[in-house]
Amino acid sequence: MSEDRNEMPEPEVDTRRREISSILTSEFQSPSPDQVLENVLENVLLFITSRRDRNAVSLVCKSWCRAEALTRSDLFIGNCYAVSPLRAIQRFKRVRSIVLKGKPRFADFNLMPPNWGAYFTPWVTAMATAYPWLEKVYLKRMFVSDGDLELLAQSFPAFKELVLVCCEGFGTNGLAVIASKCRQLRVLDLIEDEVSDDEVDWISCFPENGTNLESLIFDCIEWPINFEALERLVARSPSLRKLRLNRHVSIEQLYRLMIRAPQLTHLGSGSFSSSDIVAQGDQEPDYVSAFAACKSLVCLSGFREIVPDYLPAIYPIFWVLDSVCDEGLQAVAATCKDLRELRVFPIDAREDSEGPVSEVGLQAISEGCRKLESILYFCQRMTNAAVIAMSKNCPDLVVFRLCIMGRHQPDHVTGEPMDEGFGAIVMNCKKLTRLAISGLLTDKAFSYIGKYGKLVRTLSVAFAGDSDTGLKYVLEGCLKLQKLEIRDSPFGDVALRSGLHHYYNMRFLWMSSCRLSRQGCEEIARAMPRLMVEVIRNENEQDKDSFEILYLYRSLEGPRIDAPEFVTIL
């Protein structure tokens, strides 16, 4: 789970050990050497939290698989169609936390037809009876209804954390139920969701006698909220550490919240401009003192304009909109020397829009923030020199996502392809696991990735490549690749077949607007029967042999039963 800010504290190990011992005592009447060994193993497993380590343990033998399932409290399912809810609850019986992901990432760019699937309903229905002690639910790109949220609130009396990322289907009615009925709620994070306005004042539904809130994020809500209720909520939430507001919260209101919650570590403001700061004739609040009082602040996001005087109090993570401009990024580079993560989002995501950030801002960040580990950077133009500089100045990069929004954009100074820049990233950043590439790229860039990107697990490709050879370099060279998403690139059946040796090891492959044929996709389906091969056409397309998208993923269950009419599973 990349959103590691949402980690849940482990239950007490002693309590869990006693629970497991009681189960073992009831199941085994007389001790045996095998039982003693299994008891020891289960006590050891209580201290193993990495899901990859646990997966490895479960593959050793049947008894180890059983012991691992019995002691697992955190369940991660990277594709909601990879396994059924019934299979999950039959194997893992003591789950307290679940992470469930639905649609692939390119759905965020409207590349997935509506009503494709990824419904939460069957999952919450199964969990309602199987996991009464559930405390945390993290959903990403799922369809969540108000009824799902109501069932969630009613079924789990100790429920503490709800994180919804890029989800849809619910509204303020559902949020009101969560706020009012989940009395132990610590986290309610709504991140890039599509939330409907049911004209319900959900902010006022939290308990009046104090809350356990530690994180409240609602910057995706598109309408004004009851600020007075929000201010009272913040005041009676002494444990609140993370607060991200929507664009309807003014900077004066932000000031009032900061005064009430100086303990904040993560702060996301609404959008604001200089005209919003102070009404004519009023005295301007002391914003510098307010920021200075928040001595634990480590994350700032959401601001469209950055006042450099505020920056020295703000470090390791910085999320901004691109209206900060290159000058704002230069100010960040000059003051935030401990910066670990930077995300620069576009205000206007159209391909032909004027981008206020460029290679100037990227190079400034690389020179001033040499501890950087993760960057997402949307821009309209870039140079190889700036990307190469980042690879040398920030060798600890784990995530590098450069999104040049115009199609097939070369180095805007030299006119050359961006091959050497991305080649330098995979050569010099030895810890790199996630890479997004764009701009004018030839097969040479893909050869660099296949040769040097040995740790890359997630690769996103847009408008890039010359031929099938480029994709072959990646599929044959990146042996740890788990997620591959490609759009509008010249890759066809030959490239698709080159990954036959690796697809069972991947979570998914997504290809849209490429040069695939129905016959080529059918060949993959015949060669790999345990692989789900979905071909997806536009909703209005009547020709069933025509398709726009290939979505390929592993599944233990076979073809899903909720596929809409425009999806064909080969």
Coordinates of C-alpha atoms in Angstrom, one line a residue:
M1 CA 0.0 0.0 0.0
S2 CA 1.7 3.1 -1.2
E3 CA -0.4 5.4 1.1
D4 CA 1.6 4.3 4.1
R5 CA 0.4 7.3 6.0
N6 CA -2.7 5.2 6.8
E7 CA -0.9 2.4 8.7
M8 CA -2.9 0.9 11.6
P9 CA -1.1 0.1 14.9
E10 CA -0.7 -3.6 15.6
P11 CA -2.9 -5.1 18.3
E12 CA -1.2 -6.1 21.5
V13 CA 1.0 -9.2 20.8
D14 CA 0.2 -10.8 24.1
T15 CA -3.5 -10.6 23.5
R16 CA -3.2 -12.1 20.1
R17 CA -1.0 -14.9 21.4
R18 CA -3.6 -15.8 24.0
E19 CA -6.4 -15.8 21.4
I20 CA -4.4 -18.1 19.2
S21 CA -3.4 -20.4 22.1
S22 CA -7.1 -20.8 23.0
I23 CA -8.0 -21.8 19.4
L24 CA -5.1 -24.3 19.3
T25 CA -6.1 -25.8 22.7
S26 CA -9.7 -26.3 21.5
E27 CA -8.6 -27.9 18.2
F28 CA -5.8 -30.2 19.5
Q29 CA -6.6 -32.3 22.5
S30 CA -3.1 -33.9 23.0
P31 CA 0.2 -32.2 22.3
S32 CA 2.5 -33.7 19.7
P33 CA 5.9 -32.7 18.3
D34 CA 4.2 -31.2 15.3
Q35 CA 1.8 -29.2 17.4
V36 CA 4.7 -27.8 19.5
L37 CA 6.5 -26.8 16.4
E38 CA 3.3 -25.1 15.1
N39 CA 2.8 -23.3 18.3
V40 CA 6.4 -21.9 18.2
L41 CA 5.9 -20.9 14.6
E42 CA 2.7 -19.1 15.3
N43 CA 4.3 -17.1 18.1
V44 CA 7.1 -16.2 15.8
L45 CA 4.7 -15.1 13.0
L46 CA 3.1 -12.6 15.4
F47 CA 6.2 -10.5 14.9
I48 CA 6.3 -10.7 11.1
T49 CA 4.4 -7.7 9.6
S50 CA 5.7 -7.5 6.0
R51 CA 3.1 -9.0 3.7
R52 CA 5.7 -10.2 1.3
D53 CA 7.5 -12.1 4.1
R54 CA 4.2 -13.6 5.2
N55 CA 3.4 -14.7 1.7
A56 CA 6.8 -16.4 1.5
V57 CA 6.1 -18.2 4.8
S58 CA 2.7 -19.4 3.6
L59 CA 4.3 -21.1 0.6
V60 CA 6.7 -23.4 2.6
C61 CA 4.1 -26.2 3.4
K62 CA 0.5 -26.7 4.4
S63 CA 1.1 -26.4 8.1
W64 CA 3.0 -23.1 7.7
C65 CA 0.2 -21.9 5.4
R66 CA -2.4 -22.6 8.1
A67 CA -0.3 -21.0 10.8
E68 CA 0.3 -17.9 8.7
A69 CA -3.5 -17.5 7.9
L70 CA -4.4 -17.9 11.6
T71 CA -2.0 -15.1 12.7
R72 CA -2.7 -12.6 9.9
S73 CA -4.6 -9.6 11.1
D74 CA -3.9 -7.3 8.1
L75 CA -5.2 -8.4 4.7
F76 CA -4.0 -6.8 1.4
I77 CA -5.9 -7.6 -1.8
G78 CA -4.4 -5.6 -4.7
N79 CA -7.2 -6.6 -7.2
C80 CA -10.7 -7.2 -5.9
Y81 CA -11.3 -9.7 -8.7
A82 CA -8.1 -11.8 -8.0
V83 CA -10.0 -13.6 -5.2
S84 CA -13.6 -13.9 -4.0
P85 CA -14.8 -12.5 -0.6
L86 CA -15.8 -16.1 0.4
R87 CA -12.3 -17.5 -0.3
A88 CA -10.7 -14.7 1.7
I89 CA -12.8 -15.0 4.8
Q90 CA -12.5 -18.8 4.7
R91 CA -8.7 -18.7 4.8
F92 CA -8.1 -15.6 6.9
K93 CA -10.4 -15.7 10.0
R94 CA -9.0 -13.1 12.3
V95 CA -8.6 -10.0 10.1
R96 CA -8.7 -6.6 11.7
S97 CA -7.6 -4.5 8.7
I98 CA -8.2 -4.8 5.0
V99 CA -6.8 -3.0 2.0
L100 CA -8.9 -3.6 -1.2
K101 CA -8.1 -2.2 -4.6
G102 CA -10.4 -2.1 -7.7
K103 CA -9.9 -0.4 -11.0
P104 CA -6.4 0.1 -12.4
R105 CA -4.8 3.5 -12.2
F106 CA -5.5 4.7 -15.7
A107 CA -9.2 4.8 -14.7
D108 CA -8.2 8.1 -13.1
F109 CA -7.8 9.6 -16.5
N110 CA -11.3 8.6 -17.7
L111 CA -9.9 5.7 -19.7
M112 CA -12.2 3.2 -18.1
P113 CA -15.9 3.2 -19.1
P114 CA -18.4 3.9 -16.3
N115 CA -20.0 1.0 -14.5
W116 CA -17.1 -1.3 -15.2
G117 CA -17.2 -2.9 -11.8
A118 CA -15.1 -3.0 -8.6
Y119 CA -18.1 -3.0 -6.3
F120 CA -17.6 -3.0 -2.5
T121 CA -21.0 -4.5 -1.8
P122 CA -20.1 -8.2 -1.9
W123 CA -17.0 -7.6 0.2
V124 CA -18.7 -5.6 3.0
T125 CA -21.6 -8.1 3.1
A126 CA -19.2 -11.0 3.6
M127 CA -17.1 -9.2 6.2
A128 CA -20.1 -8.0 8.2
T129 CA -20.5 -11.5 9.7
A130 CA -17.0 -12.9 9.3
Y131 CA -15.0 -10.1 10.9
P132 CA -16.9 -8.5 13.7
W133 CA -13.6 -7.1 15.2
L134 CA -12.7 -5.3 11.9
E135 CA -11.1 -1.9 12.7
K136 CA -9.7 -0.6 9.4
V137 CA -10.9 -0.4 5.8
Y138 CA -8.8 1.1 3.0
L139 CA -10.4 1.2 -0.5
K140 CA -8.9 2.4 -3.7
R141 CA -10.8 2.9 -7.0
M142 CA -13.8 1.0 -5.7
F143 CA -17.6 1.7 -6.2
V144 CA -18.9 2.3 -2.7
S145 CA -22.6 3.0 -2.0
D146 CA -24.2 4.8 0.9
G147 CA -25.7 1.4 1.8
D148 CA -22.2 -0.1 2.0
L149 CA -21.1 2.7 4.4
E150 CA -24.2 2.1 6.5
L151 CA -23.6 -1.6 6.8
L152 CA -19.9 -0.9 7.6
A153 CA -20.9 1.4 10.5
Q154 CA -23.5 -1.0 11.9
S155 CA -21.4 -4.2 11.7
F156 CA -18.2 -3.3 13.3
P157 CA -18.5 -1.8 16.8
A158 CA -14.8 -1.2 17.2
F159 CA -14.3 0.4 13.8
K160 CA -11.6 3.0 13.7
E161 CA -10.3 3.9 10.2
L162 CA -11.9 4.5 6.9
V163 CA -9.8 5.6 3.9
L164 CA -11.4 6.0 0.5
V165 CA -9.1 6.8 -2.4
C166 CA -10.4 7.6 -5.9
C167 CA -13.7 5.9 -5.0
E168 CA -17.2 6.8 -6.2
G169 CA -20.9 6.0 -5.6
F170 CA -21.4 7.5 -2.2
G171 CA -22.5 10.8 -0.8
T172 CA -22.9 12.9 2.3
N173 CA -25.7 10.6 3.5
G174 CA -23.1 7.8 3.9
L175 CA -20.5 10.1 5.5
A176 CA -23.1 11.2 8.0
V177 CA -23.7 7.6 9.0
I178 CA -20.0 6.9 9.5
A179 CA -19.5 10.1 11.5
S180 CA -22.5 9.5 13.8
K181 CA -22.3 5.7 14.4
C182 CA -18.5 4.9 14.4
R183 CA -17.9 6.3 17.9
Q184 CA -14.2 5.2 18.0
L185 CA -13.4 6.6 14.6
R186 CA -9.7 7.8 14.3
V187 CA -9.3 8.3 10.6
L188 CA -11.7 9.5 7.9
D189 CA -9.7 10.2 4.7
L190 CA -11.5 11.1 1.5
I191 CA -8.9 11.4 -1.2
E192 CA -9.7 12.2 -4.8
D193 CA -13.2 10.7 -4.4
E194 CA -16.3 11.6 -6.3
V195 CA -18.8 12.4 -3.5
S196 CA -22.4 13.4 -4.2
D197 CA -24.0 16.3 -2.4
D198 CA -27.1 15.0 -0.6
E199 CA -27.4 18.3 1.3
V200 CA -26.6 16.6 4.6
D201 CA -24.4 18.5 7.1
W202 CA -22.1 15.5 7.8
I203 CA -19.5 17.5 9.6
S204 CA -22.0 18.1 12.4
C205 CA -22.7 14.4 12.9
F206 CA -19.5 13.6 14.8
P207 CA -19.9 13.0 18.6
E208 CA -20.4 16.2 20.6
N209 CA -18.5 15.0 23.7
G210 CA -15.0 14.7 22.1
T211 CA -13.6 12.5 19.4
N212 CA -10.7 10.2 18.8
L213 CA -10.0 11.7 15.4
E214 CA -6.4 11.6 14.3
S215 CA -6.9 12.3 10.6
L216 CA -9.6 14.1 8.6
I217 CA -9.2 14.6 4.9
F218 CA -11.9 16.0 2.6
D219 CA -10.2 18.1 0.0
C220 CA -12.1 16.4 -2.8
I221 CA -15.5 17.7 -1.5
E222 CA -16.6 20.2 -4.1
W223 CA -19.0 22.4 -2.1
P224 CA -18.8 24.5 1.1
I225 CA -19.0 22.7 4.4
N226 CA -20.3 24.0 7.8
F227 CA -17.2 25.8 9.0
E228 CA -18.5 26.5 12.4
A229 CA -19.1 22.8 12.9
L230 CA -15.7 22.0 11.6
E231 CA -14.1 24.5 14.0
R232 CA -15.9 22.9 16.9
L233 CA -14.9 19.4 15.7
V234 CA -11.2 20.4 15.5
A235 CA -11.4 22.0 19.0
R236 CA -12.7 18.8 20.6
S237 CA -10.3 16.5 18.7
P238 CA -7.0 16.8 20.7
S239 CA -5.4 13.8 18.9
L240 CA -5.9 15.4 15.4
R241 CA -2.7 15.3 13.5
K242 CA -3.7 15.3 9.8
L243 CA -6.2 17.8 8.3
R244 CA -6.7 18.5 4.6
L245 CA -9.5 21.0 3.7
N246 CA -11.4 21.7 0.5
R247 CA -11.1 24.8 -1.6
H248 CA -14.0 26.5 0.2
V249 CA -12.0 27.0 3.4
S250 CA -10.5 30.5 3.2
I251 CA -7.0 31.3 4.6
E252 CA -8.6 33.3 7.4
Q253 CA -10.6 30.2 8.4
L254 CA -7.4 28.1 8.0
Y255 CA -5.7 30.5 10.5
R256 CA -8.5 29.9 13.0
L257 CA -8.1 26.1 12.7
M258 CA -4.4 26.3 13.1
I259 CA -4.7 28.3 16.3
R260 CA -7.0 25.6 17.6
A261 CA -4.8 22.7 16.5
P262 CA -1.1 23.5 16.8
Q263 CA -0.3 19.8 17.1
L264 CA -1.0 19.2 13.4
T265 CA 1.7 17.4 11.5
H266 CA 0.0 17.3 8.1
L267 CA -2.0 20.3 6.8
G268 CA -3.8 20.7 3.5
S269 CA -5.3 24.1 2.8
G270 CA -8.1 25.0 0.4
S271 CA -7.2 27.1 -2.7
F272 CA -6.8 30.8 -2.0
S273 CA -5.4 33.9 -3.6
S274 CA -4.1 37.2 -2.3
S275 CA -7.6 38.8 -2.7
D276 CA -8.9 36.2 -0.2
I277 CA -6.4 36.8 2.5
V278 CA -7.9 39.8 4.2
A279 CA -10.9 42.0 3.7
Q280 CA -10.3 45.7 3.2
G281 CA -9.9 47.5 6.5
D282 CA -9.4 44.4 8.6
Q283 CA -6.1 43.6 10.3
E284 CA -4.3 40.7 8.7
P285 CA -3.9 37.7 11.0
D286 CA -0.4 36.7 12.0
Y287 CA 0.0 33.8 9.7
V288 CA 3.7 33.5 10.3
S289 CA 3.1 33.0 14.1
A290 CA 0.4 30.5 13.3
F291 CA 2.7 28.4 11.2
A292 CA 5.5 28.8 13.7
A293 CA 3.2 27.5 16.5
C294 CA 2.7 24.3 14.5
K295 CA 6.2 23.0 15.4
S296 CA 5.4 19.4 14.3
L297 CA 4.3 20.3 10.8
V298 CA 6.0 18.1 8.2
C299 CA 3.5 18.1 5.3
L300 CA 1.8 21.0 3.5
S301 CA -0.5 20.5 0.5
G302 CA -3.1 22.3 -1.5
F303 CA -1.9 25.8 -1.7
R304 CA -2.0 27.5 -5.1
E305 CA 0.3 30.3 -4.1
I306 CA 3.2 29.8 -1.7
V307 CA 4.5 32.6 0.5
P308 CA 8.2 31.9 0.9
D309 CA 8.2 33.3 4.5
Y310 CA 6.2 30.3 5.5
L311 CA 8.4 27.6 4.0
P312 CA 11.2 27.2 6.6
A313 CA 8.6 25.7 9.0
I314 CA 7.6 23.1 6.4
Y315 CA 9.6 20.1 5.4
P316 CA 9.9 16.6 4.4
I317 CA 6.8 16.4 2.2
F318 CA 5.3 19.0 -0.1
W319 CA 2.2 18.7 -2.3
V320 CA 1.4 21.7 -4.4
L321 CA -0.5 22.8 -7.5
D322 CA 1.5 23.9 -10.5
S323 CA 0.5 27.5 -10.1
V324 CA 3.3 27.6 -7.5
C325 CA 5.4 28.2 -10.7
D326 CA 9.1 27.6 -11.1
E327 CA 9.8 30.5 -8.8
G328 CA 7.9 28.8 -6.0
L329 CA 9.8 25.6 -6.5
Q330 CA 13.0 27.5 -6.4
A331 CA 11.9 28.9 -3.0
V332 CA 11.1 25.3 -1.9
A333 CA 14.5 24.2 -3.0
A334 CA 16.2 27.0 -1.1
T335 CA 14.4 26.4 2.2
C336 CA 13.3 22.7 2.4
K337 CA 16.6 20.9 2.5
D338 CA 15.0 17.8 4.2
L339 CA 12.3 17.4 1.5
R340 CA 11.6 13.7 0.9
E341 CA 8.5 13.8 -1.3
L342 CA 7.3 16.3 -3.9
R343 CA 4.1 16.2 -5.9
V344 CA 3.3 19.0 -8.4
F345 CA -0.2 18.6 -9.8
P346 CA -1.6 20.5 -12.8
I347 CA -4.4 23.0 -12.4
D348 CA -5.3 22.6 -16.1
A349 CA -4.6 19.0 -17.2
R350 CA -5.3 19.6 -20.9
E351 CA -2.5 18.7 -23.3
D352 CA -2.4 22.1 -24.9
S353 CA -2.5 24.1 -21.7
E354 CA 0.2 26.5 -20.7
G355 CA 2.3 24.9 -17.9
P356 CA 3.7 27.3 -15.3
V357 CA 6.4 24.7 -14.2
S358 CA 9.2 23.4 -16.3
E359 CA 12.7 22.0 -16.2
V360 CA 13.8 25.1 -14.3
G361 CA 11.8 24.1 -11.2
L362 CA 12.8 20.4 -11.5
Q363 CA 16.5 21.3 -11.6
A364 CA 16.2 23.7 -8.7
I365 CA 14.5 20.9 -6.6
S366 CA 17.2 18.4 -7.5
E367 CA 20.0 20.8 -6.5
G368 CA 18.4 22.0 -3.3
C369 CA 16.6 18.9 -2.0
R370 CA 19.1 16.1 -2.3
K371 CA 17.3 13.8 0.2
L372 CA 14.4 13.5 -2.2
E373 CA 12.9 10.0 -2.4
S374 CA 9.7 10.4 -4.4
I375 CA 8.6 12.9 -7.0
L376 CA 5.4 13.3 -9.2
Y377 CA 5.9 16.2 -11.6
F378 CA 3.3 17.4 -14.2
C379 CA 4.7 19.8 -16.7
Q380 CA 4.4 20.9 -20.4
R381 CA 8.1 20.9 -21.3
M382 CA 11.3 19.3 -20.0
T383 CA 14.9 18.7 -20.9
N384 CA 17.2 15.7 -20.7
A385 CA 19.7 17.9 -18.8
A386 CA 17.3 18.6 -16.0
V387 CA 16.3 14.9 -15.6
I388 CA 20.0 13.8 -15.7
A389 CA 20.8 16.4 -13.0
M390 CA 18.0 14.9 -10.8
S391 CA 19.4 11.4 -11.3
K392 CA 22.8 12.5 -10.1
N393 CA 21.7 14.9 -7.3
C394 CA 19.0 12.6 -5.9
P395 CA 20.3 9.0 -6.2
D396 CA 18.0 7.8 -3.4
L397 CA 14.9 8.2 -5.5
V398 CA 12.4 5.3 -5.1
V399 CA 9.6 6.9 -7.1
F400 CA 10.1 9.0 -10.3
R401 CA 7.0 10.0 -12.2
L402 CA 7.4 12.7 -14.8
C403 CA 4.3 13.5 -16.8
I404 CA 4.9 15.7 -19.8
M405 CA 1.3 16.4 -20.7
G406 CA 1.7 17.3 -24.4
R407 CA 2.0 14.2 -26.6
H408 CA 5.5 13.2 -27.9
Q409 CA 7.2 16.2 -26.5
P410 CA 11.0 16.2 -27.1
D411 CA 13.7 18.0 -25.1
H412 CA 12.4 21.5 -25.7
V413 CA 15.9 22.9 -25.9
T414 CA 17.7 20.4 -28.2
G415 CA 14.7 18.8 -29.9
E416 CA 16.1 15.3 -29.1
P417 CA 14.1 12.4 -27.6
M418 CA 14.0 12.2 -23.8
D419 CA 15.8 8.8 -23.9
E420 CA 18.9 9.9 -22.1
G421 CA 17.1 11.6 -19.3
F422 CA 15.0 8.5 -18.3
G423 CA 18.1 6.3 -19.0
A424 CA 20.0 8.3 -16.4
I425 CA 17.2 7.8 -13.9
V426 CA 17.2 4.0 -14.1
M427 CA 21.0 3.9 -14.2
N428 CA 21.8 6.3 -11.3
C429 CA 18.8 5.7 -9.0
K430 CA 19.5 2.2 -7.8
K431 CA 16.5 2.0 -5.4
L432 CA 13.9 2.9 -8.0
T433 CA 10.8 0.8 -7.8
R434 CA 8.2 3.0 -9.5
L435 CA 8.6 4.9 -12.8
A436 CA 6.3 6.9 -15.1
I437 CA 7.6 7.9 -18.5
S438 CA 6.3 10.3 -21.1
G439 CA 7.5 12.7 -23.8
L440 CA 9.2 11.8 -27.1
L441 CA 10.8 8.4 -26.4
T442 CA 12.2 5.8 -28.7
D443 CA 12.9 2.1 -28.1
K444 CA 16.3 3.2 -26.7
A445 CA 14.7 4.5 -23.6
F446 CA 12.9 1.1 -23.1
S447 CA 16.3 -0.7 -23.6
Y448 CA 17.7 1.3 -20.7
I449 CA 14.7 0.4 -18.5
G450 CA 15.0 -3.3 -19.3
K451 CA 18.8 -3.3 -18.7
Y452 CA 19.0 -1.1 -15.5
G453 CA 15.5 -1.1 -14.0
K454 CA 15.9 -4.4 -12.1
L455 CA 13.9 -3.3 -9.1
V456 CA 11.1 -1.5 -11.0
R457 CA 7.7 -2.9 -9.9
T458 CA 5.4 -0.4 -11.4
L459 CA 5.8 1.2 -14.8
S460 CA 3.5 3.7 -16.5
V461 CA 3.9 4.5 -20.2
A462 CA 2.1 7.2 -22.2
F463 CA 2.6 8.1 -25.9
A464 CA 6.0 6.5 -26.1
G465 CA 8.0 4.0 -28.1
D466 CA 8.8 3.1 -31.7
S467 CA 7.9 -0.5 -32.1
D468 CA 7.2 -3.9 -30.4
T469 CA 10.9 -4.1 -29.5
G470 CA 10.6 -1.4 -26.9
L471 CA 8.0 -3.4 -24.8
K472 CA 10.0 -6.6 -25.3
Y473 CA 13.0 -4.9 -23.6
V474 CA 10.9 -4.2 -20.6
L475 CA 9.1 -7.5 -20.3
E476 CA 12.3 -9.5 -20.7
G477 CA 14.5 -7.3 -18.5
C478 CA 12.3 -6.1 -15.6
L479 CA 11.9 -9.4 -13.8
K480 CA 10.3 -7.8 -10.7
L481 CA 7.7 -5.9 -12.7
Q482 CA 4.2 -6.2 -11.0
K483 CA 2.1 -3.5 -12.6
L484 CA 2.4 -2.3 -16.2
E485 CA 0.1 0.3 -17.7
I486 CA 0.4 1.6 -21.2
R487 CA -1.7 4.0 -23.2
D488 CA -1.5 5.3 -26.8
S489 CA 1.7 3.5 -27.7
P490 CA 2.7 1.5 -30.8
F491 CA 2.8 -1.9 -29.2
G492 CA 1.0 -4.9 -30.8
D493 CA 0.7 -8.6 -30.6
V494 CA 4.4 -9.4 -30.9
A495 CA 5.1 -7.3 -27.9
L496 CA 2.2 -8.8 -26.0
R497 CA 3.4 -12.4 -26.6
S498 CA 6.9 -11.5 -25.4
G499 CA 5.6 -11.4 -21.8
L500 CA 4.1 -14.9 -21.7
H501 CA 6.9 -16.0 -19.3
H502 CA 6.1 -13.3 -16.8
Y503 CA 2.3 -12.6 -16.7
Y504 CA 1.6 -15.1 -14.0
N505 CA 4.0 -13.2 -11.8
M506 CA 2.4 -9.8 -12.4
R507 CA -0.6 -8.2 -10.8
F508 CA -1.9 -6.7 -14.0
L509 CA -1.2 -5.4 -17.5
W510 CA -3.3 -2.6 -18.9
M511 CA -3.0 -1.5 -22.5
S512 CA -5.3 1.1 -24.1
S513 CA -5.3 2.6 -27.6
C514 CA -2.4 0.3 -28.7
R515 CA -2.0 -1.9 -31.8
L516 CA -3.4 -5.1 -30.4
S517 CA -5.7 -7.5 -32.3
R518 CA -8.5 -9.7 -30.9
Q519 CA -6.7 -12.7 -32.2
G520 CA -3.5 -11.8 -30.3
C521 CA -5.5 -11.4 -27.1
E522 CA -7.2 -14.8 -27.6
E523 CA -3.8 -16.4 -28.1
I524 CA -2.7 -15.1 -24.6
A525 CA -6.0 -16.4 -23.1
R526 CA -5.5 -19.9 -24.5
A527 CA -1.8 -20.1 -23.5
M528 CA -2.5 -18.9 -19.9
P529 CA -5.9 -20.2 -18.7
R530 CA -5.5 -19.0 -15.2
L531 CA -5.1 -15.4 -16.5
M532 CA -8.2 -13.2 -16.9
V533 CA -8.0 -11.5 -20.3
E534 CA -10.6 -8.7 -20.5
V535 CA -11.2 -6.8 -23.7
I536 CA -13.2 -3.7 -23.2
R537 CA -14.9 -1.6 -25.9
N538 CA -16.5 1.8 -25.6
E539 CA -20.0 1.6 -24.2
N540 CA -21.5 2.9 -27.5
E541 CA -19.5 0.5 -29.7
Q542 CA -21.8 -2.2 -31.2
D543 CA -19.1 -4.3 -32.9
K544 CA -18.1 -6.9 -30.3
D545 CA -14.9 -7.7 -32.1
S546 CA -13.7 -4.2 -31.7
F547 CA -12.1 -3.1 -28.4
E548 CA -10.2 -0.2 -27.0
I549 CA -8.6 -1.7 -23.8
L550 CA -6.9 -4.9 -22.8
Y551 CA -6.9 -5.6 -19.1
L552 CA -5.0 -8.7 -18.0
Y553 CA -4.8 -10.0 -14.4
R554 CA -4.5 -13.1 -12.3
S555 CA -7.5 -14.6 -10.5
L556 CA -8.1 -17.7 -8.4
E557 CA -11.8 -17.5 -9.2
G558 CA -12.1 -17.5 -12.9
P559 CA -14.2 -15.0 -14.9
R560 CA -16.1 -12.5 -12.7
I561 CA -19.9 -12.6 -12.7
D562 CA -20.5 -8.9 -12.7
A563 CA -18.9 -8.0 -16.0
P564 CA -21.0 -5.4 -18.0
E565 CA -22.1 -6.0 -21.6
F566 CA -19.2 -4.0 -23.0
V567 CA -16.6 -6.3 -21.4
T568 CA -15.7 -9.6 -22.9
I569 CA -13.6 -12.1 -20.9
L570 CA -11.7 -14.3 -23.3

